[in-house]
Amino acid sequence: MNIRGERVLIIGDSLSALPPYTTTAPTIVDLLPGTSASSPGGILGKQLLASGAQAVRVNARVGRSAISFMNLEQGLTQIASDLSGFRPTKVIVFLGTNDIDRGVTPEALARTASSLRGIRDAFKLARVETFALGPPSYDSAKYTAGAPAVLSTMRNVFGADHVLDLQPLTPMAERTSDGVHFTTAGAQDVAPDILAHLTTLGTAPTVTSSSTGTEIAWGIAGVAGFVGATWLALYVAKRAAENPRGFAMAVGRHALRYATKRR
């Protein structure tokens, strides 16, 4: 994921939230260098800004899941507002914890996947590349057990090269007493690793000289040949259907001319 010069939007839950913390409405903050942040997503946003991002916005809500964002919060309306008001060029979806609460049965995961696809497709329509951060590790058996299923769902929706697994990056981070949230110190510890791994996602393959020259030329020729052959086949079929007898006579004349020239 490129950072420099990008306008990055983070859509998250309490692991990204900034003051004022509320479950009744999203908190939407355009970050400045001096903005106070104590959550992993909030600190990540500040580091993105310090690393060359043109602008960073955090749209977070305590208790948010993909399902609640799209259905209870009118997520498409929020996305439209962010697209027109903030104009992001990259999006980071930092959800997963509350999605585990929604359930990890096949039926529950299908509903989560549908909501995640809604987020992905809305930004895809606007040609904005979207990445996702999977659930972190937890000091909670319930969330630890559910994290792999939600991570797999995210990978299926966004693509493995656009999803970062936070579990191996966060096992030693200091937590609050609930075993889910990070202390400020814990969030500060993990944010640099998240940033470092995030920049490796979605990296375009290196283009060699052969692929920019000969291979591309052959590729264009192949596509042109396919299109031409398809057009010719359709044209012949149309002529044959319109006038079968005349078409047969024309083919016979061309065959005779060809045979005469070959002699």
mmCIF file of C-alpha atoms in Angstrom:
data_model
loop_
_atom_site.group_PDB
_atom_site.id
_atom_site.type_symbol
_atom_site.label_atom_id
_atom_site.label_comp_id
_atom_site.label_asym_id
_atom_site.label_seq_id
_atom_site.Cartn_x
_atom_site.Cartn_y
_atom_site.Cartn_z
ATOM 1 C CA MET A 1 0.000 0.000 0.000
ATOM 2 C CA ASN A 2 1.385 3.333 -1.027
ATOM 3 C CA ILE A 3 1.234 6.056 1.636
ATOM 4 C CA ARG A 4 2.993 9.160 0.373
ATOM 5 C CA GLY A 5 0.586 11.699 -1.039
ATOM 6 C CA GLU A 6 -2.474 9.530 -0.370
ATOM 7 C CA ARG A 7 -5.688 10.521 1.368
ATOM 8 C CA VAL A 8 -6.392 7.635 3.737
ATOM 9 C CA LEU A 9 -9.746 6.865 5.340
ATOM 10 C CA ILE A 10 -9.851 4.436 8.292
ATOM 11 C CA ILE A 11 -13.239 2.836 8.977
ATOM 12 C CA GLY A 12 -13.107 1.201 12.390
ATOM 13 C CA ASP A 13 -14.567 0.283 15.736
ATOM 14 C CA SER A 14 -13.348 1.040 19.268
ATOM 15 C CA LEU A 15 -9.852 -0.139 18.292
ATOM 16 C CA SER A 16 -9.661 2.958 16.074
ATOM 17 C CA ALA A 17 -11.916 5.337 17.960
ATOM 18 C CA LEU A 18 -10.899 8.834 19.007
ATOM 19 C CA PRO A 19 -12.555 11.061 21.617
ATOM 20 C CA PRO A 20 -15.414 11.581 22.180
ATOM 21 C CA TYR A 21 -16.120 7.858 22.541
ATOM 22 C CA THR A 22 -19.762 7.037 21.882
ATOM 23 C CA THR A 23 -21.892 4.075 20.874
ATOM 24 C CA THR A 24 -24.721 6.257 19.585
ATOM 25 C CA ALA A 25 -23.002 7.888 16.617
ATOM 26 C CA PRO A 26 -19.739 7.646 14.696
ATOM 27 C CA THR A 27 -16.850 9.895 15.604
ATOM 28 C CA ILE A 28 -15.288 11.274 12.430
ATOM 29 C CA VAL A 29 -11.961 13.055 12.844
ATOM 30 C CA ASP A 30 -9.595 14.516 10.256
ATOM 31 C CA LEU A 31 -6.244 13.969 11.927
ATOM 32 C CA LEU A 32 -3.689 16.664 12.587
ATOM 33 C CA PRO A 33 -0.150 16.123 13.921
ATOM 34 C CA GLY A 34 -1.280 17.203 17.389
ATOM 35 C CA THR A 35 -4.474 15.110 17.497
ATOM 36 C CA SER A 36 -4.685 12.981 20.642
ATOM 37 C CA ALA A 37 -4.978 9.226 20.002
ATOM 38 C CA SER A 38 -4.706 6.181 22.253
ATOM 39 C CA SER A 39 -6.190 3.392 20.102
ATOM 40 C CA PRO A 40 -4.178 1.290 17.615
ATOM 41 C CA GLY A 41 -6.136 2.646 14.639
ATOM 42 C CA GLY A 42 -5.902 6.230 15.831
ATOM 43 C CA ILE A 43 -2.146 6.014 16.401
ATOM 44 C CA LEU A 44 -1.756 4.223 13.050
ATOM 45 C CA GLY A 45 -3.560 7.162 11.435
ATOM 46 C CA LYS A 46 -1.143 9.634 12.986
ATOM 47 C CA GLN A 47 1.801 7.555 11.784
ATOM 48 C CA LEU A 48 0.367 7.446 8.274
ATOM 49 C CA LEU A 49 0.217 11.231 8.379
ATOM 50 C CA ALA A 50 3.798 11.440 9.645
ATOM 51 C CA SER A 51 4.937 9.024 6.921
ATOM 52 C CA GLY A 52 3.784 11.249 4.082
ATOM 53 C CA ALA A 53 0.031 10.759 3.695
ATOM 54 C CA GLN A 54 -1.594 13.939 2.449
ATOM 55 C CA ALA A 55 -4.524 13.543 4.840
ATOM 56 C CA VAL A 56 -5.992 10.911 7.179
ATOM 57 C CA ARG A 57 -9.567 10.620 8.426
ATOM 58 C CA VAL A 58 -10.798 8.192 11.085
ATOM 59 C CA ASN A 59 -14.464 7.206 10.977
ATOM 60 C CA ALA A 60 -15.008 4.974 14.012
ATOM 61 C CA ARG A 61 -17.713 3.930 16.420
ATOM 62 C CA VAL A 62 -17.578 1.899 19.611
ATOM 63 C CA GLY A 63 -19.277 -1.480 19.070
ATOM 64 C CA ARG A 64 -19.232 -1.244 15.255
ATOM 65 C CA SER A 65 -19.271 -4.378 13.131
ATOM 66 C CA ALA A 66 -19.529 -4.598 9.353
ATOM 67 C CA ILE A 67 -23.195 -5.523 9.699
ATOM 68 C CA SER A 68 -24.039 -2.662 12.055
ATOM 69 C CA PHE A 69 -22.137 -0.169 9.911
ATOM 70 C CA MET A 70 -23.999 -1.081 6.741
ATOM 71 C CA ASN A 71 -27.446 -1.617 8.258
ATOM 72 C CA LEU A 72 -27.848 0.361 11.481
ATOM 73 C CA GLU A 73 -25.546 3.272 10.653
ATOM 74 C CA GLN A 74 -26.550 3.686 7.001
ATOM 75 C CA GLY A 75 -23.025 2.899 5.939
ATOM 76 C CA LEU A 76 -23.571 3.730 2.280
ATOM 77 C CA THR A 77 -24.653 7.236 3.263
ATOM 78 C CA GLN A 78 -21.518 7.628 5.391
ATOM 79 C CA ILE A 79 -19.359 6.321 2.558
ATOM 80 C CA ALA A 80 -20.951 8.785 0.127
ATOM 81 C CA SER A 81 -20.286 11.606 2.586
ATOM 82 C CA ASP A 82 -16.648 10.569 3.044
ATOM 83 C CA LEU A 83 -16.176 10.255 -0.711
ATOM 84 C CA SER A 84 -17.533 13.720 -1.413
ATOM 85 C CA GLY A 85 -16.200 15.520 1.662
ATOM 86 C CA PHE A 86 -12.843 13.846 2.261
ATOM 87 C CA ARG A 87 -12.107 12.315 -1.180
ATOM 88 C CA PRO A 88 -10.068 9.313 0.001
ATOM 89 C CA THR A 89 -7.651 7.589 -2.351
ATOM 90 C CA LYS A 90 -7.081 4.629 0.013
ATOM 91 C CA VAL A 91 -9.368 3.021 2.598
ATOM 92 C CA ILE A 92 -8.435 0.836 5.565
ATOM 93 C CA VAL A 93 -11.248 -1.228 7.084
ATOM 94 C CA PHE A 94 -10.228 -1.972 10.687
ATOM 95 C CA LEU A 95 -13.110 -4.145 11.900
ATOM 96 C CA GLY A 96 -13.440 -7.714 13.113
ATOM 97 C CA THR A 97 -13.779 -7.730 16.899
ATOM 98 C CA ASN A 98 -17.496 -6.999 16.961
ATOM 99 C CA ASP A 99 -17.939 -9.196 13.893
ATOM 100 C CA ILE A 100 -16.828 -12.098 16.094
ATOM 101 C CA ASP A 101 -19.633 -11.097 18.471
ATOM 102 C CA ARG A 102 -22.049 -11.381 15.547
ATOM 103 C CA GLY A 103 -21.184 -15.071 15.335
ATOM 104 C CA VAL A 104 -18.903 -17.378 13.381
ATOM 105 C CA THR A 105 -21.466 -19.896 12.161
ATOM 106 C CA PRO A 106 -21.651 -20.205 8.355
ATOM 107 C CA GLU A 107 -24.871 -18.177 8.348
ATOM 108 C CA ALA A 108 -23.443 -15.401 10.529
ATOM 109 C CA LEU A 109 -20.236 -15.223 8.523
ATOM 110 C CA ALA A 110 -22.247 -15.010 5.298
ATOM 111 C CA ARG A 111 -24.020 -11.918 6.671
ATOM 112 C CA THR A 112 -20.691 -10.396 7.675
ATOM 113 C CA ALA A 113 -19.255 -11.147 4.240
ATOM 114 C CA SER A 114 -22.248 -9.507 2.549
ATOM 115 C CA SER A 115 -21.735 -6.322 4.575
ATOM 116 C CA LEU A 116 -17.993 -6.285 3.879
ATOM 117 C CA ARG A 117 -18.671 -6.686 0.165
ATOM 118 C CA GLY A 118 -21.022 -3.717 0.358
ATOM 119 C CA ILE A 119 -18.200 -1.601 1.765
ATOM 120 C CA ARG A 120 -15.708 -2.918 -0.789
ATOM 121 C CA ASP A 121 -18.008 -2.424 -3.771
ATOM 122 C CA ALA A 122 -19.006 1.111 -2.797
ATOM 123 C CA PHE A 123 -15.375 2.205 -2.801
ATOM 124 C CA LYS A 124 -14.533 0.088 -5.842
ATOM 125 C CA LEU A 125 -17.237 1.918 -7.771
ATOM 126 C CA ALA A 126 -15.444 5.159 -6.871
ATOM 127 C CA ARG A 127 -12.105 3.570 -7.876
ATOM 128 C CA VAL A 128 -10.740 3.743 -4.348
ATOM 129 C CA GLU A 129 -8.478 0.865 -3.301
ATOM 130 C CA THR A 130 -9.581 -0.791 -0.065
ATOM 131 C CA PHE A 131 -7.494 -2.714 2.474
ATOM 132 C CA ALA A 132 -8.523 -4.484 5.667
ATOM 133 C CA LEU A 133 -6.917 -5.219 9.025
ATOM 134 C CA GLY A 134 -8.007 -8.541 10.464
ATOM 135 C CA PRO A 135 -8.735 -9.128 14.156
ATOM 136 C CA PRO A 136 -5.740 -8.758 16.502
ATOM 137 C CA SER A 137 -4.792 -11.309 19.128
ATOM 138 C CA TYR A 138 -6.766 -11.210 22.377
ATOM 139 C CA ASP A 139 -6.466 -12.159 26.022
ATOM 140 C CA SER A 140 -9.932 -13.639 25.648
ATOM 141 C CA ALA A 141 -10.712 -17.238 24.689
ATOM 142 C CA LYS A 142 -13.949 -16.281 22.928
ATOM 143 C CA TYR A 143 -12.375 -13.728 20.617
ATOM 144 C CA THR A 144 -9.236 -15.799 20.047
ATOM 145 C CA ALA A 145 -11.383 -18.727 18.889
ATOM 146 C CA GLY A 146 -13.466 -16.590 16.522
ATOM 147 C CA ALA A 147 -10.667 -14.520 14.964
ATOM 148 C CA PRO A 148 -9.489 -17.023 12.274
ATOM 149 C CA ALA A 149 -12.981 -17.363 10.779
ATOM 150 C CA VAL A 150 -13.446 -13.594 10.523
ATOM 151 C CA LEU A 151 -9.949 -13.178 9.073
ATOM 152 C CA SER A 152 -10.724 -15.820 6.434
ATOM 153 C CA THR A 153 -13.961 -14.010 5.577
ATOM 154 C CA MET A 154 -12.081 -10.730 5.148
ATOM 155 C CA ARG A 155 -9.541 -12.389 2.859
ATOM 156 C CA ASN A 156 -12.305 -13.858 0.727
ATOM 157 C CA VAL A 157 -13.891 -10.427 0.327
ATOM 158 C CA PHE A 158 -10.896 -8.093 -0.050
ATOM 159 C CA GLY A 159 -8.293 -10.535 -1.368
ATOM 160 C CA ALA A 160 -5.381 -12.013 0.564
ATOM 161 C CA ASP A 161 -2.998 -9.344 -0.748
ATOM 162 C CA HIS A 162 -5.237 -6.597 0.673
ATOM 163 C CA VAL A 163 -5.742 -8.003 4.180
ATOM 164 C CA LEU A 164 -3.247 -7.812 7.047
ATOM 165 C CA ASP A 165 -3.455 -10.459 9.762
ATOM 166 C CA LEU A 166 -2.888 -8.616 13.041
ATOM 167 C CA GLN A 167 -2.746 -11.721 15.237
ATOM 168 C CA PRO A 168 1.009 -12.363 14.853
ATOM 169 C CA LEU A 169 1.757 -8.637 15.284
ATOM 170 C CA THR A 170 -0.103 -8.095 18.547
ATOM 171 C CA PRO A 171 0.304 -11.035 20.997
ATOM 172 C CA MET A 172 2.573 -9.216 23.449
ATOM 173 C CA ALA A 173 0.741 -5.875 23.445
ATOM 174 C CA GLU A 174 -0.493 -4.624 26.794
ATOM 175 C CA ARG A 175 -4.278 -4.884 27.195
ATOM 176 C CA THR A 176 -6.919 -3.424 29.422
ATOM 177 C CA SER A 177 -8.724 -5.636 31.908
ATOM 178 C CA ASP A 178 -11.276 -6.852 29.334
ATOM 179 C CA GLY A 179 -8.547 -8.627 27.360
ATOM 180 C CA VAL A 180 -9.756 -7.031 24.113
ATOM 181 C CA HIS A 181 -8.793 -3.361 24.111
ATOM 182 C CA PHE A 182 -5.250 -2.011 24.164
ATOM 183 C CA THR A 183 -3.757 0.319 26.705
ATOM 184 C CA THR A 184 -2.232 3.456 25.230
ATOM 185 C CA ALA A 185 1.226 1.925 25.688
ATOM 186 C CA GLY A 186 0.103 -1.291 23.985
ATOM 187 C CA ALA A 187 -1.365 0.621 21.057
ATOM 188 C CA GLN A 188 1.829 2.637 20.677
ATOM 189 C CA ASP A 189 3.849 -0.585 20.652
ATOM 190 C CA VAL A 190 1.904 -2.283 17.858
ATOM 191 C CA ALA A 191 1.140 0.658 15.551
ATOM 192 C CA PRO A 192 4.647 0.846 13.992
ATOM 193 C CA ASP A 193 4.571 -2.874 13.111
ATOM 194 C CA ILE A 194 1.103 -2.523 11.615
ATOM 195 C CA LEU A 195 2.299 0.391 9.490
ATOM 196 C CA ALA A 196 5.413 -1.467 8.321
ATOM 197 C CA HIS A 197 3.423 -4.517 7.209
ATOM 198 C CA LEU A 198 0.620 -2.440 5.738
ATOM 199 C CA THR A 199 2.996 -0.834 3.264
ATOM 200 C CA THR A 200 3.773 -4.284 1.788
ATOM 201 C CA LEU A 201 0.153 -5.030 0.882
ATOM 202 C CA GLY A 202 -1.098 -4.691 -2.661
ATOM 203 C CA THR A 203 2.380 -4.030 -4.018
ATOM 204 C CA ALA A 204 2.358 -4.182 -7.804
ATOM 205 C CA PRO A 205 4.734 -6.761 -9.358
ATOM 206 C CA THR A 206 7.968 -5.454 -10.825
ATOM 207 C CA VAL A 207 7.643 -4.797 -14.559
ATOM 208 C CA THR A 208 10.609 -6.066 -16.577
ATOM 209 C CA SER A 209 11.797 -4.711 -19.906
ATOM 210 C CA SER A 210 10.564 -7.825 -21.710
ATOM 211 C CA SER A 211 7.054 -7.372 -20.326
ATOM 212 C CA THR A 212 6.993 -3.726 -21.430
ATOM 213 C CA GLY A 213 8.238 -4.541 -24.925
ATOM 214 C CA THR A 214 7.934 -7.832 -26.754
ATOM 215 C CA GLU A 215 5.428 -9.495 -24.406
ATOM 216 C CA ILE A 216 3.075 -6.513 -24.421
ATOM 217 C CA ALA A 217 3.303 -6.265 -28.204
ATOM 218 C CA TRP A 218 2.423 -9.948 -28.582
ATOM 219 C CA GLY A 219 -0.365 -9.524 -26.049
ATOM 220 C CA ILE A 220 -1.880 -6.623 -27.984
ATOM 221 C CA ALA A 221 -1.581 -8.578 -31.214
ATOM 222 C CA GLY A 222 -3.274 -11.566 -29.634
ATOM 223 C CA VAL A 223 -6.178 -9.492 -28.338
ATOM 224 C CA ALA A 224 -6.534 -7.735 -31.683
ATOM 225 C CA GLY A 225 -6.504 -11.085 -33.473
ATOM 226 C CA PHE A 226 -9.173 -12.488 -31.170
ATOM 227 C CA VAL A 227 -11.406 -9.449 -31.631
ATOM 228 C CA GLY A 228 -10.917 -9.540 -35.398
ATOM 229 C CA ALA A 229 -11.675 -13.245 -35.664
ATOM 230 C CA THR A 230 -14.775 -12.860 -33.511
ATOM 231 C CA TRP A 231 -16.057 -9.988 -35.666
ATOM 232 C CA LEU A 232 -15.423 -11.950 -38.860
ATOM 233 C CA ALA A 233 -17.252 -15.001 -37.570
ATOM 234 C CA LEU A 234 -20.270 -12.909 -36.566
ATOM 235 C CA TYR A 235 -20.264 -11.127 -39.935
ATOM 236 C CA VAL A 236 -20.140 -14.407 -41.883
ATOM 237 C CA ALA A 237 -22.918 -15.909 -39.806
ATOM 238 C CA LYS A 238 -25.101 -12.843 -40.347
ATOM 239 C CA ARG A 239 -24.588 -12.858 -44.137
ATOM 240 C CA ALA A 240 -25.303 -16.574 -44.325
ATOM 241 C CA ALA A 241 -28.523 -16.200 -42.345
ATOM 242 C CA GLU A 242 -29.768 -13.244 -44.454
ATOM 243 C CA ASN A 243 -29.220 -14.855 -47.881
ATOM 244 C CA PRO A 244 -28.156 -18.509 -47.723
ATOM 245 C CA ARG A 245 -28.198 -19.098 -51.543
ATOM 246 C CA GLY A 246 -26.369 -15.888 -52.384
ATOM 247 C CA PHE A 247 -23.826 -16.488 -49.647
ATOM 248 C CA ALA A 248 -23.108 -19.993 -50.938
ATOM 249 C CA MET A 249 -22.648 -18.688 -54.492
ATOM 250 C CA ALA A 250 -20.266 -15.962 -53.265
ATOM 251 C CA VAL A 251 -18.181 -18.494 -51.392
ATOM 252 C CA GLY A 252 -18.060 -20.670 -54.513
ATOM 253 C CA ARG A 253 -16.855 -17.738 -56.654
ATOM 254 C CA HIS A 254 -14.065 -16.893 -54.181
ATOM 255 C CA ALA A 255 -13.019 -20.540 -54.044
ATOM 256 C CA LEU A 256 -12.864 -20.733 -57.829
ATOM 257 C CA ARG A 257 -10.746 -17.574 -58.074
ATOM 258 C CA TYR A 258 -8.365 -18.910 -55.439
ATOM 259 C CA ALA A 259 -8.020 -22.239 -57.216
ATOM 260 C CA THR A 260 -7.346 -20.496 -60.558
ATOM 261 C CA LYS A 261 -4.612 -18.312 -59.036
ATOM 262 C CA ARG A 262 -2.935 -21.334 -57.459
ATOM 263 C CA ARG A 263 -2.498 -23.018 -60.870
#
